[in-house]
Short mmCIF file of C-alpha atoms (C1' of nucleotides) in Angstrom, two decimals:
data_model
loop_
_atom_site.label_atom_id
_atom_site.label_comp_id
_atom_site.label_asym_id
_atom_site.label_seq_id
_atom_site.Cartn_x
_atom_site.Cartn_y
_atom_site.Cartn_z
CA MET Y 580 15.68 108.99 27.24
CA VAL Y 581 13.86 108.59 23.81
CA GLN Y 582 11.44 111.22 23.25
CA ILE Y 583 8.59 109.72 21.12
CA THR Y 584 6.15 112.32 20.00
CA HIS Y 585 3.18 111.86 17.80
CA PHE Y 586 3.70 112.14 13.92
CA TYR Y 587 0.43 113.34 11.85
CA GLN Y 588 -0.41 112.73 8.46
CA GLU Y 589 0.78 115.45 5.79
CA GLU Y 590 -2.58 116.43 4.83
CA ARG Y 591 -3.38 116.91 8.16
CA SER Y 592 -2.94 120.80 8.76
CA MET Y 593 -0.92 121.87 11.86
CA SER Y 594 -2.78 122.66 15.08
CA GLU Y 595 -1.52 123.03 18.59
CA GLU Y 596 -2.60 119.38 18.97
CA THR Y 597 0.37 118.26 17.19
CA GLU Y 598 2.12 119.38 19.72
CA ILE Y 599 0.69 116.80 22.37
CA SER Y 600 3.19 114.01 23.02
CA VAL Y 601 1.44 110.84 23.77
CA PHE Y 602 3.46 110.70 27.10
CA ASP Y 603 1.46 113.70 27.77
CA ILE Y 604 -1.42 111.67 27.57
CA LEU Y 605 -0.44 107.79 28.77
CA ILE Y 606 0.25 106.42 32.03
CA LYS Y 607 2.69 103.51 31.77
CA ILE Y 608 1.82 100.59 33.42
CA ASP Y 609 4.32 98.33 32.47
CA ASP Y 610 6.30 97.65 28.94
CA ASN Y 611 3.25 96.85 27.26
CA THR Y 612 0.54 98.66 29.21
CA TRP Y 613 -0.33 102.26 28.84
CA GLU Y 614 -3.31 103.48 30.61
CA VAL Y 615 -5.58 106.47 29.34
CA PRO Y 616 -6.36 108.22 32.26
CA ILE Y 617 -10.14 108.66 33.28
CA GLY Y 618 -9.81 112.53 33.75
CA TYR Y 619 -8.63 112.47 30.21
CA LYS Y 620 -12.06 113.31 28.65
CA ALA Y 621 -14.96 114.50 30.92
CA GLY Y 622 -17.31 111.46 30.74
CA MET Y 623 -14.96 108.52 30.84
CA HIS Y 624 -16.69 105.62 33.58
CA VAL Y 625 -13.72 103.78 33.12
CA PRO Y 626 -10.00 104.34 32.14
CA GLY Y 627 -8.53 102.78 28.92
CA ARG Y 628 -5.67 100.55 28.52
CA ILE Y 629 -3.51 100.81 25.31
CA PHE Y 630 -1.36 97.13 24.97
CA VAL Y 631 1.78 98.42 22.84
CA SER Y 632 5.50 98.11 22.82
CA GLY Y 633 7.31 101.61 23.11
CA HIS Y 634 8.29 101.43 19.33
CA LEU Y 635 4.57 100.49 18.53
CA LEU Y 636 3.18 103.72 21.07
CA GLY Y 637 5.77 105.86 18.61
CA ILE Y 638 3.32 105.14 15.62
CA LEU Y 639 0.32 105.36 17.16
CA GLU Y 640 -2.28 108.22 16.34
CA LYS Y 641 -3.52 110.39 18.85
CA GLU Y 642 -7.18 110.09 17.45
CA THR Y 643 -6.86 106.25 18.29
CA ILE Y 644 -6.43 107.29 21.65
CA ASP Y 645 -9.24 109.40 21.44
CA GLN Y 646 -11.41 106.92 20.14
CA VAL Y 647 -10.32 104.50 23.17
CA ALA Y 648 -11.54 107.11 25.43
CA ASN Y 649 -14.63 107.68 23.61
CA VAL Y 650 -15.45 104.11 24.12
CA ALA Y 651 -14.75 104.72 28.07
CA MET Y 652 -17.74 107.10 28.01
CA LEU Y 653 -20.56 104.73 26.67
CA PRO Y 654 -22.78 102.96 29.49
CA GLY Y 655 -22.01 100.17 31.01
CA ILE Y 656 -18.69 99.57 29.95
CA GLN Y 657 -16.49 97.17 32.11
CA LYS Y 658 -13.29 97.71 33.86
CA TYR Y 659 -11.35 99.29 30.37
CA SER Y 660 -11.71 100.30 27.52
CA MET Y 661 -8.93 98.34 25.47
CA ALA Y 662 -7.12 98.60 22.40
CA MET Y 663 -4.87 95.45 20.78
CA PRO Y 664 -0.98 96.60 19.52
CA ASP Y 665 -2.51 96.50 16.28
CA ALA Y 666 -4.74 99.08 17.03
CA HIS Y 667 -5.77 102.10 14.47
CA LEU Y 668 -8.21 104.32 13.53
CA GLY Y 669 -11.83 102.99 12.87
CA TYR Y 670 -15.37 103.53 12.49
CA GLY Y 671 -16.24 104.88 15.55
CA PHE Y 672 -14.11 102.15 17.76
CA SER Y 673 -10.59 101.85 16.77
CA ILE Y 674 -9.67 98.76 15.03
CA GLY Y 675 -7.83 96.07 17.70
CA GLY Y 676 -10.40 97.80 20.35
CA VAL Y 677 -12.33 95.45 22.93
CA ALA Y 678 -15.20 96.85 24.99
CA ALA Y 679 -17.39 94.64 27.32
CA PHE Y 680 -20.53 96.08 28.45
CA ASP Y 681 -22.76 94.73 31.22
CA LYS Y 682 -25.37 92.47 30.07
CA GLU Y 683 -28.15 94.65 31.82
CA ASN Y 684 -26.91 98.55 31.96
CA GLY Y 685 -24.51 98.31 29.10
CA ILE Y 686 -25.04 99.09 25.38
CA ILE Y 687 -24.24 96.99 22.34
CA SER Y 688 -22.91 98.89 19.22
CA PRO Y 689 -22.59 98.17 15.66
CA GLY Y 690 -19.54 100.71 15.67
CA GLY Y 691 -17.86 98.02 18.37
CA VAL Y 692 -18.39 94.92 15.42
CA GLY Y 693 -17.46 96.70 12.36
CA PHE Y 694 -19.05 96.43 8.77
CA ASP Y 695 -17.40 93.38 7.97
CA ILE Y 696 -19.03 91.25 10.29
CA ASN Y 697 -17.08 88.11 11.67
CA CYS Y 698 -14.41 89.09 9.55
CA GLY Y 699 -12.33 85.92 10.54
CA VAL Y 700 -9.44 83.56 10.03
CA ARG Y 701 -9.23 79.78 9.11
CA LEU Y 702 -5.99 77.66 9.26
CA ILE Y 703 -6.06 74.13 7.43
CA ARG Y 704 -3.11 71.85 8.29
CA THR Y 705 -1.97 69.28 5.41
CA ASN Y 706 0.53 66.23 5.27
CA LEU Y 707 2.58 67.78 2.74
CA LEU Y 708 5.84 69.41 3.39
CA GLU Y 709 7.23 72.90 1.61
CA ASN Y 710 9.43 70.69 -0.83
CA ASP Y 711 5.99 68.77 -1.93
CA VAL Y 712 4.90 71.52 -2.81
CA ARG Y 713 6.97 74.43 -4.56
CA PRO Y 714 7.61 72.14 -7.71
CA LYS Y 715 3.64 72.42 -8.54
CA LEU Y 716 3.26 75.78 -6.86
CA SER Y 717 2.18 77.57 -9.82
CA GLN Y 718 -0.30 75.62 -10.94
CA LEU Y 719 -1.64 75.16 -7.41
CA LEU Y 720 -2.62 79.10 -7.55
CA ASP Y 721 -3.93 79.14 -10.69
CA ASP Y 722 -6.19 76.46 -9.73
CA LEU Y 723 -7.21 77.85 -6.59
CA PHE Y 724 -7.48 81.70 -8.29
CA GLU Y 725 -9.88 79.96 -10.78
CA ALA Y 726 -11.55 77.88 -8.06
CA ILE Y 727 -12.46 80.91 -5.36
CA PRO Y 728 -14.10 83.94 -7.01
CA THR Y 729 -12.41 86.84 -5.75
CA GLY Y 730 -12.54 90.66 -5.60
CA VAL Y 731 -15.26 93.44 -4.62
CA GLY Y 732 -18.60 92.16 -6.28
CA SER Y 733 -17.71 88.87 -7.41
CA LYS Y 734 -20.33 86.12 -7.24
CA SER Y 735 -20.19 82.26 -6.37
CA ARG Y 736 -21.02 79.31 -8.34
CA LEU Y 737 -23.08 78.30 -5.51
CA ARG Y 738 -26.28 79.18 -6.06
CA VAL Y 739 -28.71 78.99 -2.77
CA SER Y 740 -32.39 79.58 -2.38
CA ASP Y 741 -34.10 82.13 -0.14
CA ALA Y 742 -35.27 79.28 2.23
CA GLU Y 743 -31.28 78.13 2.21
CA LEU Y 744 -30.26 81.61 3.16
CA ASP Y 745 -32.55 81.14 6.46
CA ASP Y 746 -30.76 78.30 7.06
CA ILE Y 747 -27.34 79.62 6.68
CA PHE Y 748 -27.91 82.35 8.82
CA ILE Y 749 -29.55 80.53 11.62
CA ASN Y 750 -27.81 77.45 11.31
CA GLY Y 751 -24.14 78.85 9.91
CA VAL Y 752 -21.66 75.98 9.45
CA GLN Y 753 -23.79 73.07 10.38
CA TRP Y 754 -25.77 73.65 7.06
CA ALA Y 755 -22.97 73.45 4.69
CA VAL Y 756 -21.49 69.72 6.65
CA ASP Y 757 -24.96 68.46 6.10
CA LYS Y 758 -24.73 69.92 2.41
CA GLY Y 759 -21.36 67.87 2.47
CA TYR Y 760 -19.04 70.84 2.38
CA GLY Y 761 -16.53 69.64 4.87
CA VAL Y 762 -16.96 66.95 7.65
CA LYS Y 763 -18.48 67.07 11.26
CA GLU Y 764 -14.88 67.38 12.79
CA ASP Y 765 -14.97 70.97 11.30
CA LEU Y 766 -18.05 72.10 13.41
CA ASP Y 767 -15.84 71.66 16.53
CA HIS Y 768 -12.64 73.33 15.17
CA CYS Y 769 -14.66 76.66 14.90
CA GLU Y 770 -15.10 79.52 17.51
CA SER Y 771 -18.57 78.88 18.36
CA GLY Y 772 -19.15 75.90 16.58
CA GLY Y 773 -19.58 77.81 13.26
CA LYS Y 774 -23.08 78.67 14.55
CA ILE Y 775 -24.10 80.96 17.25
CA PRO Y 776 -28.20 80.68 18.67
CA GLY Y 777 -30.10 83.32 18.48
CA ALA Y 778 -30.06 84.61 14.86
CA ASP Y 779 -32.74 85.86 13.57
CA PRO Y 780 -33.10 86.29 10.01
CA SER Y 781 -36.57 88.97 10.25
CA LYS Y 782 -34.31 91.33 11.16
CA VAL Y 783 -32.29 91.17 8.24
CA SER Y 784 -33.14 93.54 5.37
CA ALA Y 785 -34.25 92.45 1.72
CA LYS Y 786 -31.26 94.48 0.38
CA ALA Y 787 -28.81 92.85 2.90
CA ARG Y 788 -30.48 89.27 1.47
CA LYS Y 789 -30.35 90.25 -2.07
CA ARG Y 790 -26.27 91.27 -1.63
CA GLY Y 791 -25.37 88.12 0.18
CA ARG Y 792 -27.16 85.60 -1.85
CA PRO Y 793 -24.91 85.10 -4.64
CA GLN Y 794 -21.60 85.83 -2.71
CA LEU Y 795 -21.57 82.57 -0.34
CA GLY Y 796 -18.12 81.05 -1.25
CA THR Y 797 -16.66 84.34 -2.20
CA LEU Y 798 -12.97 85.56 -0.88
CA GLY Y 799 -14.35 89.58 -1.48
CA SER Y 800 -11.19 92.17 -1.60
CA GLY Y 801 -8.74 94.48 0.50
CA ASN Y 802 -6.72 92.70 2.87
CA HIS Y 803 -8.66 89.16 2.65
CA PHE Y 804 -7.01 86.18 1.57
CA LEU Y 805 -6.16 82.79 0.22
CA GLU Y 806 -2.74 81.99 1.44
CA VAL Y 807 -0.61 78.76 0.62
CA GLN Y 808 1.98 78.71 3.74
CA TYR Y 809 4.57 76.40 5.63
CA VAL Y 810 5.50 76.00 9.21
CA ASP Y 811 8.87 77.92 9.44
CA GLU Y 812 9.13 77.83 13.29
CA ILE Y 813 7.69 75.94 16.10
CA TYR Y 814 7.67 77.99 19.38
CA ASP Y 815 5.97 75.52 21.55
CA GLU Y 816 6.40 72.04 20.49
CA GLU Y 817 3.49 70.44 23.17
CA LEU Y 818 0.78 72.93 21.85
CA ALA Y 819 1.98 72.97 18.46
CA SER Y 820 1.70 68.77 18.61
CA VAL Y 821 -1.76 69.01 19.90
CA PHE Y 822 -2.58 71.45 17.12
CA GLY Y 823 -1.42 69.23 14.57
CA LEU Y 824 1.81 71.33 13.46
CA HIS Y 825 5.26 70.43 12.58
CA LYS Y 826 8.41 72.45 10.89
CA GLY Y 827 8.05 72.24 7.53
CA GLN Y 828 4.57 71.59 7.00
CA VAL Y 829 2.28 73.09 4.45
CA THR Y 830 -0.91 74.82 5.66
CA PHE Y 831 -2.92 77.44 4.07
CA MET Y 832 -5.06 79.87 5.32
CA ILE Y 833 -8.48 81.86 4.50
CA HIS Y 834 -8.92 85.26 5.83
CA CYS Y 835 -12.34 86.38 4.49
CA GLY Y 836 -15.74 87.76 6.10
CA SER Y 837 -19.47 88.08 5.71
CA ARG Y 838 -19.03 90.18 2.32
CA GLY Y 839 -22.04 92.48 1.03
CA ALA Y 840 -24.70 90.58 3.57
CA GLY Y 841 -22.68 91.84 6.86
CA HIS Y 842 -22.11 95.43 5.23
CA GLN Y 843 -25.62 95.57 4.68
CA ILE Y 844 -26.84 94.47 7.89
CA CYS Y 845 -24.49 97.13 9.83
CA THR Y 846 -25.56 99.82 7.54
CA ASP Y 847 -29.31 99.33 8.07
CA HIS Y 848 -29.21 98.59 11.79
CA LEU Y 849 -26.37 101.71 12.00
CA GLN Y 850 -29.50 103.66 11.12
CA VAL Y 851 -31.88 102.63 13.79
CA LEU Y 852 -29.53 102.75 16.64
CA THR Y 853 -28.57 106.27 15.21
CA GLN Y 854 -31.81 107.17 16.01
CA ALA Y 855 -32.02 104.94 19.23
CA SER Y 856 -28.94 106.29 21.00
CA ARG Y 857 -31.18 109.78 20.98
CA LYS Y 858 -34.52 108.06 21.88
CA TYR Y 859 -32.85 106.65 25.36
CA ASN Y 860 -30.60 109.50 25.51
CA ILE Y 861 -27.26 108.13 25.35
CA ALA Y 862 -24.66 111.14 24.93
CA LEU Y 863 -22.62 109.70 22.09
CA PRO Y 864 -18.78 111.54 22.12
CA ASP Y 865 -19.28 110.46 18.67
CA LYS Y 866 -22.08 109.65 16.21
CA GLN Y 867 -20.50 106.67 14.77
CA LEU Y 868 -20.54 104.98 18.57
CA ALA Y 869 -24.40 105.03 17.71
CA CYS Y 870 -25.77 102.62 20.28
CA ALA Y 871 -28.65 101.56 22.57
CA PRO Y 872 -29.41 99.77 25.59
CA ALA Y 873 -28.27 95.79 25.65
CA GLN Y 874 -31.87 94.78 26.47
CA SER Y 875 -33.92 97.19 23.86
CA PRO Y 876 -35.45 96.36 20.84
CA GLU Y 877 -33.48 97.96 19.05
CA ALA Y 878 -29.78 96.63 19.85
CA GLN Y 879 -31.53 93.51 20.43
CA ASP Y 880 -32.72 93.39 16.52
CA TYR Y 881 -29.10 94.39 15.57
CA PHE Y 882 -27.51 91.69 17.92
CA LYS Y 883 -29.98 89.08 16.29
CA ALA Y 884 -29.38 90.24 12.73
CA MET Y 885 -25.74 90.60 13.43
CA LEU Y 886 -25.43 86.62 14.39
CA CYS Y 887 -26.98 85.86 10.75
CA ALA Y 888 -23.72 87.28 9.09
CA ALA Y 889 -21.55 86.02 11.77
CA ASN Y 890 -23.04 82.79 10.89
CA TYR Y 891 -23.16 83.38 7.27
CA ALA Y 892 -19.18 84.57 7.43
CA TRP Y 893 -18.48 81.10 8.77
CA VAL Y 894 -20.19 79.39 5.79
CA ASN Y 895 -18.40 81.65 3.52
CA ARG Y 896 -14.69 80.73 5.00
CA HIS Y 897 -16.17 76.88 5.00
CA VAL Y 898 -17.32 76.49 1.60
CA ILE Y 899 -13.80 78.60 0.33
CA MET Y 900 -12.07 75.95 2.39
CA HIS Y 901 -14.09 72.68 1.00
CA TRP Y 902 -13.05 74.13 -2.41
CA THR Y 903 -9.33 74.82 -1.74
CA ARG Y 904 -9.32 70.81 -0.45
CA GLU Y 905 -10.85 69.85 -3.98
CA VAL Y 906 -8.16 71.87 -5.46
CA PHE Y 907 -5.34 70.41 -3.19
CA GLU Y 908 -6.71 66.64 -3.73
CA LYS Y 909 -7.01 67.25 -7.66
CA THR Y 910 -2.86 68.26 -7.42
CA PHE Y 911 -1.42 66.08 -4.98
CA ALA Y 912 -3.82 63.13 -4.09
CA GLU Y 913 -2.35 60.63 -6.46
CA GLU Y 914 1.16 61.55 -5.60
CA PHE Y 915 0.88 61.56 -1.84
CA GLY Y 916 -2.30 59.68 -0.98
CA ASP Y 917 -4.12 61.30 2.31
CA LEU Y 918 -3.42 64.79 2.68
CA GLY Y 919 -4.57 64.83 6.40
CA MET Y 920 -6.44 68.54 5.28
CA HIS Y 921 -7.52 69.06 9.04
CA LEU Y 922 -9.09 72.62 9.79
CA VAL Y 923 -7.15 73.52 12.78
CA TYR Y 924 -9.13 76.38 13.91
CA ASP Y 925 -11.52 79.64 12.96
CA VAL Y 926 -11.32 82.52 14.70
CA ALA Y 927 -13.76 85.51 14.65
CA HIS Y 928 -12.15 89.27 14.53
CA ASN Y 929 -15.03 91.14 14.31
CA ILE Y 930 -17.87 90.19 16.63
CA ALA Y 931 -19.99 90.99 19.90
CA LYS Y 932 -20.81 88.32 22.07
CA LEU Y 933 -22.59 87.45 25.12
CA GLU Y 934 -19.89 85.95 27.90
CA GLU Y 935 -19.38 84.85 31.35
CA HIS Y 936 -16.15 86.91 32.75
CA THR Y 937 -15.09 87.54 36.15
CA VAL Y 938 -15.49 91.56 37.01
CA ASP Y 939 -14.46 92.45 40.34
CA GLY Y 940 -14.35 88.87 41.63
CA LYS Y 941 -17.61 88.11 40.58
CA LYS Y 942 -19.04 86.06 37.62
CA THR Y 943 -21.33 88.49 35.13
CA GLU Y 944 -22.56 88.53 31.79
CA VAL Y 945 -20.97 91.09 29.55
CA TYR Y 946 -21.35 91.76 25.73
CA VAL Y 947 -17.69 91.76 24.48
CA HIS Y 948 -17.23 93.59 21.41
CA ARG Y 949 -13.84 92.67 19.52
CA LYS Y 950 -13.36 95.02 16.66
CA GLY Y 951 -10.07 93.52 15.04
CA ALA Y 952 -9.37 91.62 17.92
CA THR Y 953 -9.38 87.43 18.39
CA ARG Y 954 -10.82 85.64 21.24
CA ALA Y 955 -7.98 84.08 23.33
CA PHE Y 956 -9.54 81.51 25.71
CA SER Y 957 -7.94 79.90 28.30
CA PRO Y 958 -6.87 76.27 29.01
CA GLY Y 959 -10.21 74.43 30.45
CA HIS Y 960 -12.53 76.87 29.37
CA PRO Y 961 -16.09 75.20 28.51
CA ASP Y 962 -16.60 76.72 25.52
CA LEU Y 963 -13.44 75.04 23.76
CA PRO Y 964 -13.58 71.74 22.05
CA ASP Y 965 -12.68 68.43 24.23
CA ASP Y 966 -9.17 68.32 22.16
CA TYR Y 967 -8.34 71.65 22.68
CA ARG Y 968 -9.51 72.36 26.54
CA VAL Y 969 -6.25 71.18 27.66
CA THR Y 970 -4.21 73.74 25.52
CA GLY Y 971 -6.49 76.85 25.56
CA GLN Y 972 -7.81 78.02 22.33
CA PRO Y 973 -5.74 78.37 19.01
CA VAL Y 974 -5.40 82.06 18.20
CA ILE Y 975 -5.08 82.55 14.43
CA ILE Y 976 -2.80 85.76 13.49
CA PRO Y 977 -2.64 86.55 9.63
CA GLY Y 978 -0.05 88.50 8.46
CA SER Y 979 -0.19 91.24 6.17
CA MET Y 980 0.71 89.76 2.16
CA GLY Y 981 4.34 88.41 1.92
CA THR Y 982 4.89 88.66 5.83
CA ALA Y 983 4.45 85.77 8.45
CA SER Y 984 1.41 84.83 10.26
CA TYR Y 985 1.34 83.09 13.51
CA VAL Y 986 -0.56 80.65 15.51
CA LEU Y 987 -0.87 81.54 19.54
CA CYS Y 988 -2.99 79.62 22.18
CA GLY Y 989 -5.24 81.74 24.55
CA THR Y 990 -4.14 81.77 28.40
CA LYS Y 991 -5.51 82.27 31.76
CA GLU Y 992 -3.80 85.79 31.37
CA SER Y 993 -6.52 86.98 28.50
CA MET Y 994 -9.18 86.12 30.92
CA GLU Y 995 -8.42 88.30 33.89
CA ILE Y 996 -6.56 90.91 31.32
CA SER Y 997 -8.78 91.39 28.53
CA PHE Y 998 -11.39 89.35 28.70
CA GLY Y 999 -10.48 86.38 26.76
CA SER Y 1000 -9.06 88.79 23.97
CA ALA Y 1001 -5.73 89.24 21.97
CA CYS Y 1002 -4.84 90.83 18.85
CA HIS Y 1003 -5.80 89.94 15.02
CA GLY Y 1004 -3.15 90.86 12.84
CA ALA Y 1005 -0.29 93.50 11.69
CA GLY Y 1006 -2.76 96.46 11.49
CA ARG Y 1007 -2.42 99.54 8.56
CA VAL Y 1008 0.06 101.98 8.92
CA MET Y 1009 -0.68 103.48 5.52
CA SER Y 1010 -3.87 104.78 3.29
CA ARG Y 1011 -5.01 102.45 0.86
CA LYS Y 1012 -4.80 105.79 -1.15
CA SER Y 1013 -1.60 106.78 -0.15
CA ALA Y 1014 -0.25 103.36 -1.16
CA LYS Y 1015 -1.75 103.28 -4.64
CA SER Y 1016 0.11 106.59 -5.30
CA GLU Y 1017 3.34 105.82 -3.73
CA LEU Y 1018 3.83 101.93 -4.69
CA HIS Y 1019 3.41 100.19 -7.78
CA GLY Y 1020 1.44 97.18 -7.69
CA GLU Y 1021 3.79 95.07 -10.22
CA GLN Y 1022 7.22 96.46 -8.37
CA VAL Y 1023 5.13 94.91 -5.18
CA ARG Y 1024 4.60 91.59 -6.89
CA GLU Y 1025 8.39 91.40 -8.29
CA GLU Y 1026 9.91 92.15 -4.86
CA LEU Y 1027 7.64 89.32 -3.20
CA SER Y 1028 8.57 87.23 -5.87
CA LEU Y 1029 12.12 87.54 -5.55
CA LYS Y 1030 11.40 86.16 -1.88
CA GLY Y 1031 9.71 82.93 -3.37
CA ILE Y 1032 6.23 84.12 -2.92
CA GLN Y 1033 3.73 84.39 -5.49
CA VAL Y 1034 0.84 86.34 -5.80
CA ARG Y 1035 -2.38 86.02 -7.90
CA ALA Y 1036 -4.57 89.04 -7.87
CA SER Y 1037 -7.30 90.22 -10.28
CA GLN Y 1038 -5.97 94.34 -10.07
CA PRO Y 1039 -2.33 95.29 -9.71
CA SER Y 1040 -3.25 98.21 -7.57
CA LEU Y 1041 -4.78 95.54 -5.06
CA ILE Y 1042 -1.21 94.40 -4.70
CA ALA Y 1043 0.13 97.72 -4.02
CA GLU Y 1044 -2.80 98.37 -1.21
CA GLU Y 1045 -1.94 95.49 0.48
CA ALA Y 1046 2.07 95.66 0.24
CA PRO Y 1047 4.05 94.55 3.14
CA GLU Y 1048 4.94 98.11 3.94
CA VAL Y 1049 1.60 99.61 4.40
CA TYR Y 1050 1.03 97.44 7.68
CA LYS Y 1051 2.90 97.40 11.23
CA SER Y 1052 4.95 94.20 11.46
CA SER Y 1053 2.61 91.18 12.54
CA SER Y 1054 5.59 89.89 14.50
CA GLU Y 1055 6.02 92.94 16.64
CA VAL Y 1056 2.15 92.92 17.30
CA VAL Y 1057 2.20 88.94 18.24
CA ASP Y 1058 5.67 89.89 20.54
CA VAL Y 1059 3.61 92.45 22.60
CA VAL Y 1060 0.42 89.91 23.07
CA HIS Y 1061 3.02 87.02 24.06
CA ASP Y 1062 5.18 88.98 26.28
CA LEU Y 1063 1.98 90.37 28.15
CA GLY Y 1064 0.88 86.71 28.64
CA ILE Y 1065 -2.69 87.13 26.50
CA ALA Y 1066 -1.52 84.44 24.21
CA LYS Y 1067 1.35 82.17 23.39
CA LYS Y 1068 3.38 81.87 20.78
CA VAL Y 1069 3.11 78.52 19.32
CA ALA Y 1070 4.42 78.85 15.08
CA LYS Y 1071 5.19 80.71 12.78
CA LEU Y 1072 4.13 80.35 9.33
CA LEU Y 1073 5.65 81.96 5.79
CA PRO Y 1074 3.78 82.31 2.96
CA MET Y 1075 4.26 80.69 -0.40
CA GLY Y 1076 1.48 81.62 -2.53
CA VAL Y 1077 -1.51 83.92 -1.87
CA ILE Y 1078 -4.47 84.45 -3.95
CA LYS Y 1079 -6.18 88.19 -3.51
CA GLY Y 1080 -9.12 89.93 -4.21
"C1'" DA R 434 -14.26 96.20 4.67
"C1'" DT R 435 -17.95 97.76 0.74
"C1'" DG R 436 -22.35 96.77 -5.66
"C1'" DT R 437 -14.76 101.41 -3.39
"C1'" DT R 438 -18.69 108.95 -3.64
"C1'" DC R 439 -26.30 107.41 -0.23
#
DNA sequence: ATGTTC
């Protein structure tokens, strides 16, 4: 029997807590399901469920378990407070957290969405093969780096008026398609059609608008990227064929969010909801869990503003996709003709949505908070576009820089186990600070280059912060959700070139 | 993630 104990970061002072093993807290349900019992902390309304393999459990922080337990104390939570295999410490709610709250008796919390509202990812396929692209890869990446503004505080070459910003907040990708960015088909291949109704720009502050206006069509920083990839392996030929994927094919992936706009909207409303938590007498185990009753004006104002940021983020990824398509056209269309650059799908990783789920055999409406988690709806779900209704929803899981990304597919089991949710990515294991002090950007770049992966980034330190070794293995995380059955593996994608913020 | 320490 292997004894797995919890290892704290070095800077953390030794205390009696360091003696606690995760086995002292968690109850094993099956190989990939561990329960935080309802008695772990006084005030938990439901147990926690952490979906990890034995190995991933060994690197799970105790604080992440505490965050799962804290969320279980919030009013109106349904079934379980959950954490996906890529879970790690976040603001209030863990990243990788999934929690559903009753529409009438539950709460809405910005901490359950995160600062980067609708951070998400989209995958675009092409008709090109790996060997078509390799000879021109360097030039392609240079041109992409030129076309797509990256980095903190980067500004777009797209100028939108104040009135257009309202239109973007309300109509999302529909605005972009009407403007000539992308095509109508793209709308169907975004989660929620790239536009959630109910967004209200009057709930967005002047400051958030000011930050958001110049940033539409910018990649941002951190783990955000634009990656040129190829399909390395197909796990399910039938599903892959519906998604238009085959071995050797070149794809590109865009991972980014709502930039300064979403960040400011979260900051603004956190302030209001911190007051509201007191006003409505909600006992908070952690002030970062600030929230309000779902139907209160405070919670609804946040929700309506959050939807503005969500719609903005879809447009952001859409505009970046448009410019990327243009660069591919410029580089390859003369030689290869129609490049077939169809959007496979676009998923949100940080969002709260009002959805219908079955709880205790009854259909009920809940606010599902997914923070670093992906919707993974089942075959036949009415929210899916016609062409994917038979397969289930494509679930796009980006890897960390230089590692594999995955395409999975939603299942019936995800609806039963995890409110139609799966994991979102690799999950950090080393802080940005540690990564910067322990790793050197140029060395990481060199190591990736030896693996045939070219990186373009504004600063070498950013490469160090996002090095492969600072993340959990994406394949390990994906195997857990596949083995649990909450999403099914379809294809593995390997990077050829990365544009970093 | 983030006008990276309101």
